[in-house]
Amino acid sequence: MKNYLIDVYITDDHQMVCEGLSELINNSGKAHVSHTFNTLEACRQALEERRPDVLLLDLSMPDGDGVAFCQQIVNAYPNVRIVAVTIHDEYSMIQRMMECGAHGYVLKSSPVEELIEAIVSVWQKRQYVSPQVEAILREGKSNSVVLTDVETNILRLICDGHTNPEIATLLHLSTETVNWYRKRLLVKFGVKNTVNMVRKVLEEQIL
């Protein structure tokens, strides 16, 4: 067993989240955050030089798919233990992440004690999912995608062939906001592009 604090990297596109989690983890006395990253590419480059014990990974990143990134890192650096720390509580997302080799899954709404427990557990070569995530997995609703009213409206307009600027005008939103929702929808449906998302919506008659 190592006789020093667990070395942790955090990858999240919100700097305030990185700073807040870093403070909580550093104050735990069990782990220490040595680096934080706001993009997947920055994290990838850092991992080429040095690997942490545990990587905390957000799944909604501006420069790529967190799930695909997880699988890449698991394949390239099997000794790095990955914990998803995310707002995504959909069964399909949790299932995909665990199938890609993630060692833990914690929701951002969870108490800090659960995050610390997750870090220690995966470092000790055990898998960890928070109690809320475990309950979702037990329900096993793999085909359910829960959408907000805004997401439903945007998805319907996407399926009708509207562009982001057109959707922004119709819904009185900024183009940047629509773009963010489009990326979030791709993650929720577990697809890589809009064509596959629309195909899935039509095939499963979601709207």
mmCIF file of C-alpha atoms in Angstrom:
data_model
loop_
_atom_site.group_PDB
_atom_site.id
_atom_site.type_symbol
_atom_site.label_atom_id
_atom_site.label_comp_id
_atom_site.label_asym_id
_atom_site.label_seq_id
_atom_site.Cartn_x
_atom_site.Cartn_y
_atom_site.Cartn_z
ATOM 1 C CA MET A 1 0.000 0.000 0.000
ATOM 2 C CA LYS A 2 1.181 3.525 -0.731
ATOM 3 C CA ASN A 3 2.002 5.652 2.272
ATOM 4 C CA TYR A 4 0.977 8.975 0.720
ATOM 5 C CA LEU A 5 -2.283 10.668 -0.152
ATOM 6 C CA ILE A 6 -4.182 9.404 -3.181
ATOM 7 C CA ASP A 7 -3.188 11.519 -6.185
ATOM 8 C CA VAL A 8 -6.253 12.859 -8.023
ATOM 9 C CA TYR A 9 -6.811 14.637 -11.348
ATOM 10 C CA ILE A 10 -10.096 16.437 -12.063
ATOM 11 C CA THR A 11 -11.462 17.054 -15.563
ATOM 12 C CA ASP A 12 -14.495 19.359 -15.671
ATOM 13 C CA ASP A 13 -15.257 22.264 -17.983
ATOM 14 C CA HIS A 14 -16.415 24.466 -15.090
ATOM 15 C CA GLN A 15 -13.465 25.985 -13.234
ATOM 16 C CA MET A 16 -15.566 26.680 -10.143
ATOM 17 C CA VAL A 17 -16.443 22.979 -9.935
ATOM 18 C CA CYS A 18 -12.759 22.061 -10.203
ATOM 19 C CA GLU A 19 -11.823 24.496 -7.469
ATOM 20 C CA GLY A 20 -14.661 23.466 -5.186
ATOM 21 C CA LEU A 21 -14.000 19.742 -5.533
ATOM 22 C CA SER A 22 -10.260 20.296 -5.098
ATOM 23 C CA GLU A 23 -10.799 22.068 -1.797
ATOM 24 C CA LEU A 24 -13.144 19.387 -0.487
ATOM 25 C CA ILE A 25 -10.831 16.552 -1.511
ATOM 26 C CA ASN A 26 -7.691 18.239 -0.191
ATOM 27 C CA ASN A 27 -9.399 18.832 3.154
ATOM 28 C CA SER A 28 -10.382 15.162 3.464
ATOM 29 C CA GLY A 29 -6.909 14.067 4.533
ATOM 30 C CA LYS A 30 -7.212 11.046 2.253
ATOM 31 C CA ALA A 31 -6.500 12.436 -1.205
ATOM 32 C CA HIS A 32 -4.887 15.398 -2.918
ATOM 33 C CA VAL A 33 -5.759 17.039 -6.239
ATOM 34 C CA SER A 34 -2.539 17.677 -8.126
ATOM 35 C CA HIS A 35 -4.032 18.907 -11.430
ATOM 36 C CA THR A 36 -7.354 20.091 -12.868
ATOM 37 C CA PHE A 37 -8.332 20.368 -16.535
ATOM 38 C CA ASN A 38 -11.148 22.133 -18.357
ATOM 39 C CA THR A 39 -10.874 20.102 -21.582
ATOM 40 C CA LEU A 40 -10.350 16.461 -22.454
ATOM 41 C CA GLU A 41 -7.386 17.349 -24.653
ATOM 42 C CA ALA A 42 -5.567 19.077 -21.790
ATOM 43 C CA CYS A 43 -6.124 16.016 -19.630
ATOM 44 C CA ARG A 44 -4.974 13.684 -22.407
ATOM 45 C CA GLN A 45 -1.726 15.598 -22.850
ATOM 46 C CA ALA A 46 -1.045 15.595 -19.117
ATOM 47 C CA LEU A 47 -1.654 11.856 -18.875
ATOM 48 C CA GLU A 48 1.022 11.269 -21.497
ATOM 49 C CA GLU A 49 3.546 12.776 -19.088
ATOM 50 C CA ARG A 50 2.258 11.596 -15.720
ATOM 51 C CA ARG A 51 -0.605 9.481 -14.417
ATOM 52 C CA PRO A 52 -2.620 10.007 -11.204
ATOM 53 C CA ASP A 53 -4.069 7.309 -8.993
ATOM 54 C CA VAL A 54 -7.629 8.468 -9.679
ATOM 55 C CA LEU A 55 -9.181 10.595 -12.438
ATOM 56 C CA LEU A 56 -12.511 12.324 -11.726
ATOM 57 C CA LEU A 57 -14.209 12.812 -15.079
ATOM 58 C CA ASP A 58 -17.194 14.916 -16.095
ATOM 59 C CA LEU A 59 -19.053 13.462 -19.084
ATOM 60 C CA SER A 60 -20.322 16.662 -20.724
ATOM 61 C CA MET A 61 -17.156 18.260 -22.028
ATOM 62 C CA PRO A 62 -16.865 20.956 -24.720
ATOM 63 C CA ASP A 63 -14.295 19.115 -26.820
ATOM 64 C CA GLY A 64 -15.520 15.544 -26.879
ATOM 65 C CA ASP A 65 -17.503 12.633 -25.473
ATOM 66 C CA GLY A 66 -16.532 11.808 -21.895
ATOM 67 C CA VAL A 67 -17.615 8.192 -22.293
ATOM 68 C CA ALA A 68 -15.403 7.617 -25.335
ATOM 69 C CA PHE A 69 -12.563 9.396 -23.554
ATOM 70 C CA CYS A 70 -12.985 7.071 -20.574
ATOM 71 C CA GLN A 71 -12.628 4.017 -22.776
ATOM 72 C CA GLN A 72 -9.512 5.457 -24.421
ATOM 73 C CA ILE A 73 -7.870 6.136 -21.065
ATOM 74 C CA VAL A 74 -8.805 2.730 -19.655
ATOM 75 C CA ASN A 75 -7.195 1.069 -22.672
ATOM 76 C CA ALA A 76 -4.096 3.266 -22.653
ATOM 77 C CA TYR A 77 -3.515 3.523 -18.889
ATOM 78 C CA PRO A 78 -5.201 0.613 -17.090
ATOM 79 C CA ASN A 79 -3.741 1.628 -13.728
ATOM 80 C CA VAL A 80 -5.597 4.945 -13.715
ATOM 81 C CA ARG A 81 -8.866 4.535 -11.824
ATOM 82 C CA ILE A 82 -11.700 6.590 -13.347
ATOM 83 C CA VAL A 83 -14.723 7.939 -11.478
ATOM 84 C CA ALA A 84 -17.494 9.684 -13.411
ATOM 85 C CA VAL A 85 -18.649 12.790 -11.530
ATOM 86 C CA THR A 86 -21.636 14.082 -13.446
ATOM 87 C CA ILE A 87 -25.192 15.378 -13.488
ATOM 88 C CA HIS A 88 -26.279 12.541 -15.781
ATOM 89 C CA ASP A 89 -28.568 10.147 -13.916
ATOM 90 C CA GLU A 90 -29.940 8.273 -16.936
ATOM 91 C CA TYR A 91 -29.699 4.477 -16.811
ATOM 92 C CA SER A 92 -28.345 4.332 -20.354
ATOM 93 C CA MET A 93 -25.539 6.766 -19.552
ATOM 94 C CA ILE A 94 -24.523 4.962 -16.366
ATOM 95 C CA GLN A 95 -24.578 1.632 -18.201
ATOM 96 C CA ARG A 96 -22.452 2.953 -21.077
ATOM 97 C CA MET A 97 -19.896 4.458 -18.732
ATOM 98 C CA MET A 98 -19.488 1.296 -16.686
ATOM 99 C CA GLU A 99 -19.277 -0.823 -19.836
ATOM 100 C CA CYS A 100 -16.462 1.447 -21.048
ATOM 101 C CA GLY A 101 -14.452 0.586 -17.973
ATOM 102 C CA ALA A 102 -15.223 3.320 -15.458
ATOM 103 C CA HIS A 103 -14.468 2.223 -11.912
ATOM 104 C CA GLY A 104 -16.953 4.525 -10.207
ATOM 105 C CA TYR A 105 -19.987 6.729 -10.832
ATOM 106 C CA VAL A 106 -21.067 9.583 -8.564
ATOM 107 C CA LEU A 107 -23.696 12.264 -9.182
ATOM 108 C CA LYS A 108 -22.762 15.879 -8.590
ATOM 109 C CA SER A 109 -25.748 16.153 -6.271
ATOM 110 C CA SER A 110 -24.230 13.530 -3.938
ATOM 111 C CA PRO A 111 -22.718 14.452 -0.548
ATOM 112 C CA VAL A 112 -18.972 15.008 -0.535
ATOM 113 C CA GLU A 113 -18.558 11.977 1.711
ATOM 114 C CA GLU A 114 -19.691 9.761 -1.161
ATOM 115 C CA LEU A 115 -17.122 11.281 -3.498
ATOM 116 C CA ILE A 116 -14.321 10.693 -0.982
ATOM 117 C CA GLU A 117 -15.566 7.141 -0.471
ATOM 118 C CA ALA A 118 -15.560 6.630 -4.240
ATOM 119 C CA ILE A 119 -11.970 7.855 -4.551
ATOM 120 C CA VAL A 120 -10.742 5.572 -1.779
ATOM 121 C CA SER A 121 -12.756 2.591 -3.028
ATOM 122 C CA VAL A 122 -11.542 2.695 -6.629
ATOM 123 C CA TRP A 123 -7.957 3.304 -5.445
ATOM 124 C CA GLN A 124 -8.311 0.088 -3.440
ATOM 125 C CA LYS A 125 -9.326 -1.694 -6.662
ATOM 126 C CA ARG A 126 -13.016 -1.822 -5.791
ATOM 127 C CA GLN A 127 -15.852 -0.516 -7.936
ATOM 128 C CA TYR A 128 -18.038 2.225 -6.495
ATOM 129 C CA VAL A 129 -21.439 3.629 -7.407
ATOM 130 C CA SER A 130 -23.290 6.027 -5.139
ATOM 131 C CA PRO A 131 -26.521 4.789 -3.507
ATOM 132 C CA GLN A 132 -28.637 6.907 -5.864
ATOM 133 C CA VAL A 133 -26.869 5.470 -8.904
ATOM 134 C CA GLU A 134 -27.237 1.961 -7.513
ATOM 135 C CA ALA A 135 -30.997 2.499 -7.223
ATOM 136 C CA ILE A 136 -31.161 3.651 -10.849
ATOM 137 C CA LEU A 137 -29.262 0.555 -11.961
ATOM 138 C CA ARG A 138 -31.635 -1.675 -10.006
ATOM 139 C CA GLU A 139 -34.612 -0.189 -11.796
ATOM 140 C CA GLY A 140 -32.962 -1.138 -15.074
ATOM 141 C CA LYS A 141 -34.914 1.218 -17.310
ATOM 142 C CA SER A 142 -32.424 1.067 -20.131
ATOM 143 C CA ASN A 143 -34.806 2.404 -22.764
ATOM 144 C CA SER A 144 -35.999 5.455 -20.878
ATOM 145 C CA VAL A 145 -34.633 8.888 -21.717
ATOM 146 C CA VAL A 146 -36.077 11.618 -19.516
ATOM 147 C CA LEU A 147 -36.282 14.990 -21.249
ATOM 148 C CA THR A 148 -37.107 18.435 -19.913
ATOM 149 C CA ASP A 149 -39.676 20.587 -21.706
ATOM 150 C CA VAL A 150 -36.919 22.686 -23.284
ATOM 151 C CA GLU A 151 -35.036 19.574 -24.422
ATOM 152 C CA THR A 152 -38.235 18.149 -25.927
ATOM 153 C CA ASN A 153 -38.933 21.341 -27.851
ATOM 154 C CA ILE A 154 -35.361 21.556 -29.139
ATOM 155 C CA LEU A 155 -35.329 17.883 -30.072
ATOM 156 C CA ARG A 156 -38.570 18.239 -32.037
ATOM 157 C CA LEU A 157 -37.151 21.186 -33.974
ATOM 158 C CA ILE A 158 -33.905 19.317 -34.633
ATOM 159 C CA CYS A 159 -35.912 16.407 -36.041
ATOM 160 C CA ASP A 160 -37.765 18.903 -38.259
ATOM 161 C CA GLY A 161 -34.422 19.924 -39.734
ATOM 162 C CA HIS A 162 -33.934 23.324 -38.125
ATOM 163 C CA THR A 163 -30.441 24.708 -37.527
ATOM 164 C CA ASN A 164 -29.220 26.001 -34.161
ATOM 165 C CA PRO A 165 -29.744 29.688 -35.113
ATOM 166 C CA GLU A 166 -33.265 28.920 -36.350
ATOM 167 C CA ILE A 167 -34.099 27.037 -33.143
ATOM 168 C CA ALA A 168 -32.684 29.894 -31.079
ATOM 169 C CA THR A 169 -34.962 32.366 -32.845
ATOM 170 C CA LEU A 170 -38.051 30.174 -32.534
ATOM 171 C CA LEU A 171 -37.521 29.470 -28.811
ATOM 172 C CA HIS A 172 -36.098 32.873 -27.899
ATOM 173 C CA LEU A 173 -32.797 31.409 -26.747
ATOM 174 C CA SER A 174 -29.199 32.208 -27.618
ATOM 175 C CA THR A 175 -27.483 30.098 -30.265
ATOM 176 C CA GLU A 176 -24.881 29.106 -27.668
ATOM 177 C CA THR A 177 -27.617 27.817 -25.365
ATOM 178 C CA VAL A 178 -29.168 25.751 -28.154
ATOM 179 C CA ASN A 179 -25.754 24.338 -29.034
ATOM 180 C CA TRP A 180 -25.261 23.328 -25.384
ATOM 181 C CA TYR A 181 -28.653 21.590 -25.317
ATOM 182 C CA ARG A 182 -27.884 19.786 -28.585
ATOM 183 C CA LYS A 183 -24.661 18.379 -27.079
ATOM 184 C CA ARG A 184 -26.536 17.390 -23.925
ATOM 185 C CA LEU A 185 -29.146 15.558 -26.005
ATOM 186 C CA LEU A 186 -26.433 13.608 -27.825
ATOM 187 C CA VAL A 187 -25.077 12.483 -24.465
ATOM 188 C CA LYS A 188 -28.517 11.533 -23.169
ATOM 189 C CA PHE A 189 -29.257 9.405 -26.224
ATOM 190 C CA GLY A 190 -25.792 7.875 -26.197
ATOM 191 C CA VAL A 191 -24.991 8.810 -29.788
ATOM 192 C CA LYS A 192 -22.132 10.670 -31.462
ATOM 193 C CA ASN A 193 -23.974 12.856 -33.965
ATOM 194 C CA THR A 194 -27.330 14.422 -34.764
ATOM 195 C CA VAL A 195 -28.124 12.007 -37.613
ATOM 196 C CA ASN A 196 -27.935 9.004 -35.288
ATOM 197 C CA MET A 197 -29.978 10.834 -32.655
ATOM 198 C CA VAL A 198 -32.775 11.656 -35.091
ATOM 199 C CA ARG A 199 -32.742 8.078 -36.372
ATOM 200 C CA LYS A 200 -33.078 6.766 -32.817
ATOM 201 C CA VAL A 201 -35.914 9.171 -32.027
ATOM 202 C CA LEU A 202 -37.819 8.083 -35.132
ATOM 203 C CA GLU A 203 -37.173 4.366 -34.690
ATOM 204 C CA GLU A 204 -38.225 4.366 -31.034
ATOM 205 C CA GLN A 205 -41.053 6.881 -31.588
ATOM 206 C CA ILE A 206 -39.852 9.014 -28.685
ATOM 207 C CA LEU A 207 -41.674 12.187 -29.738
#
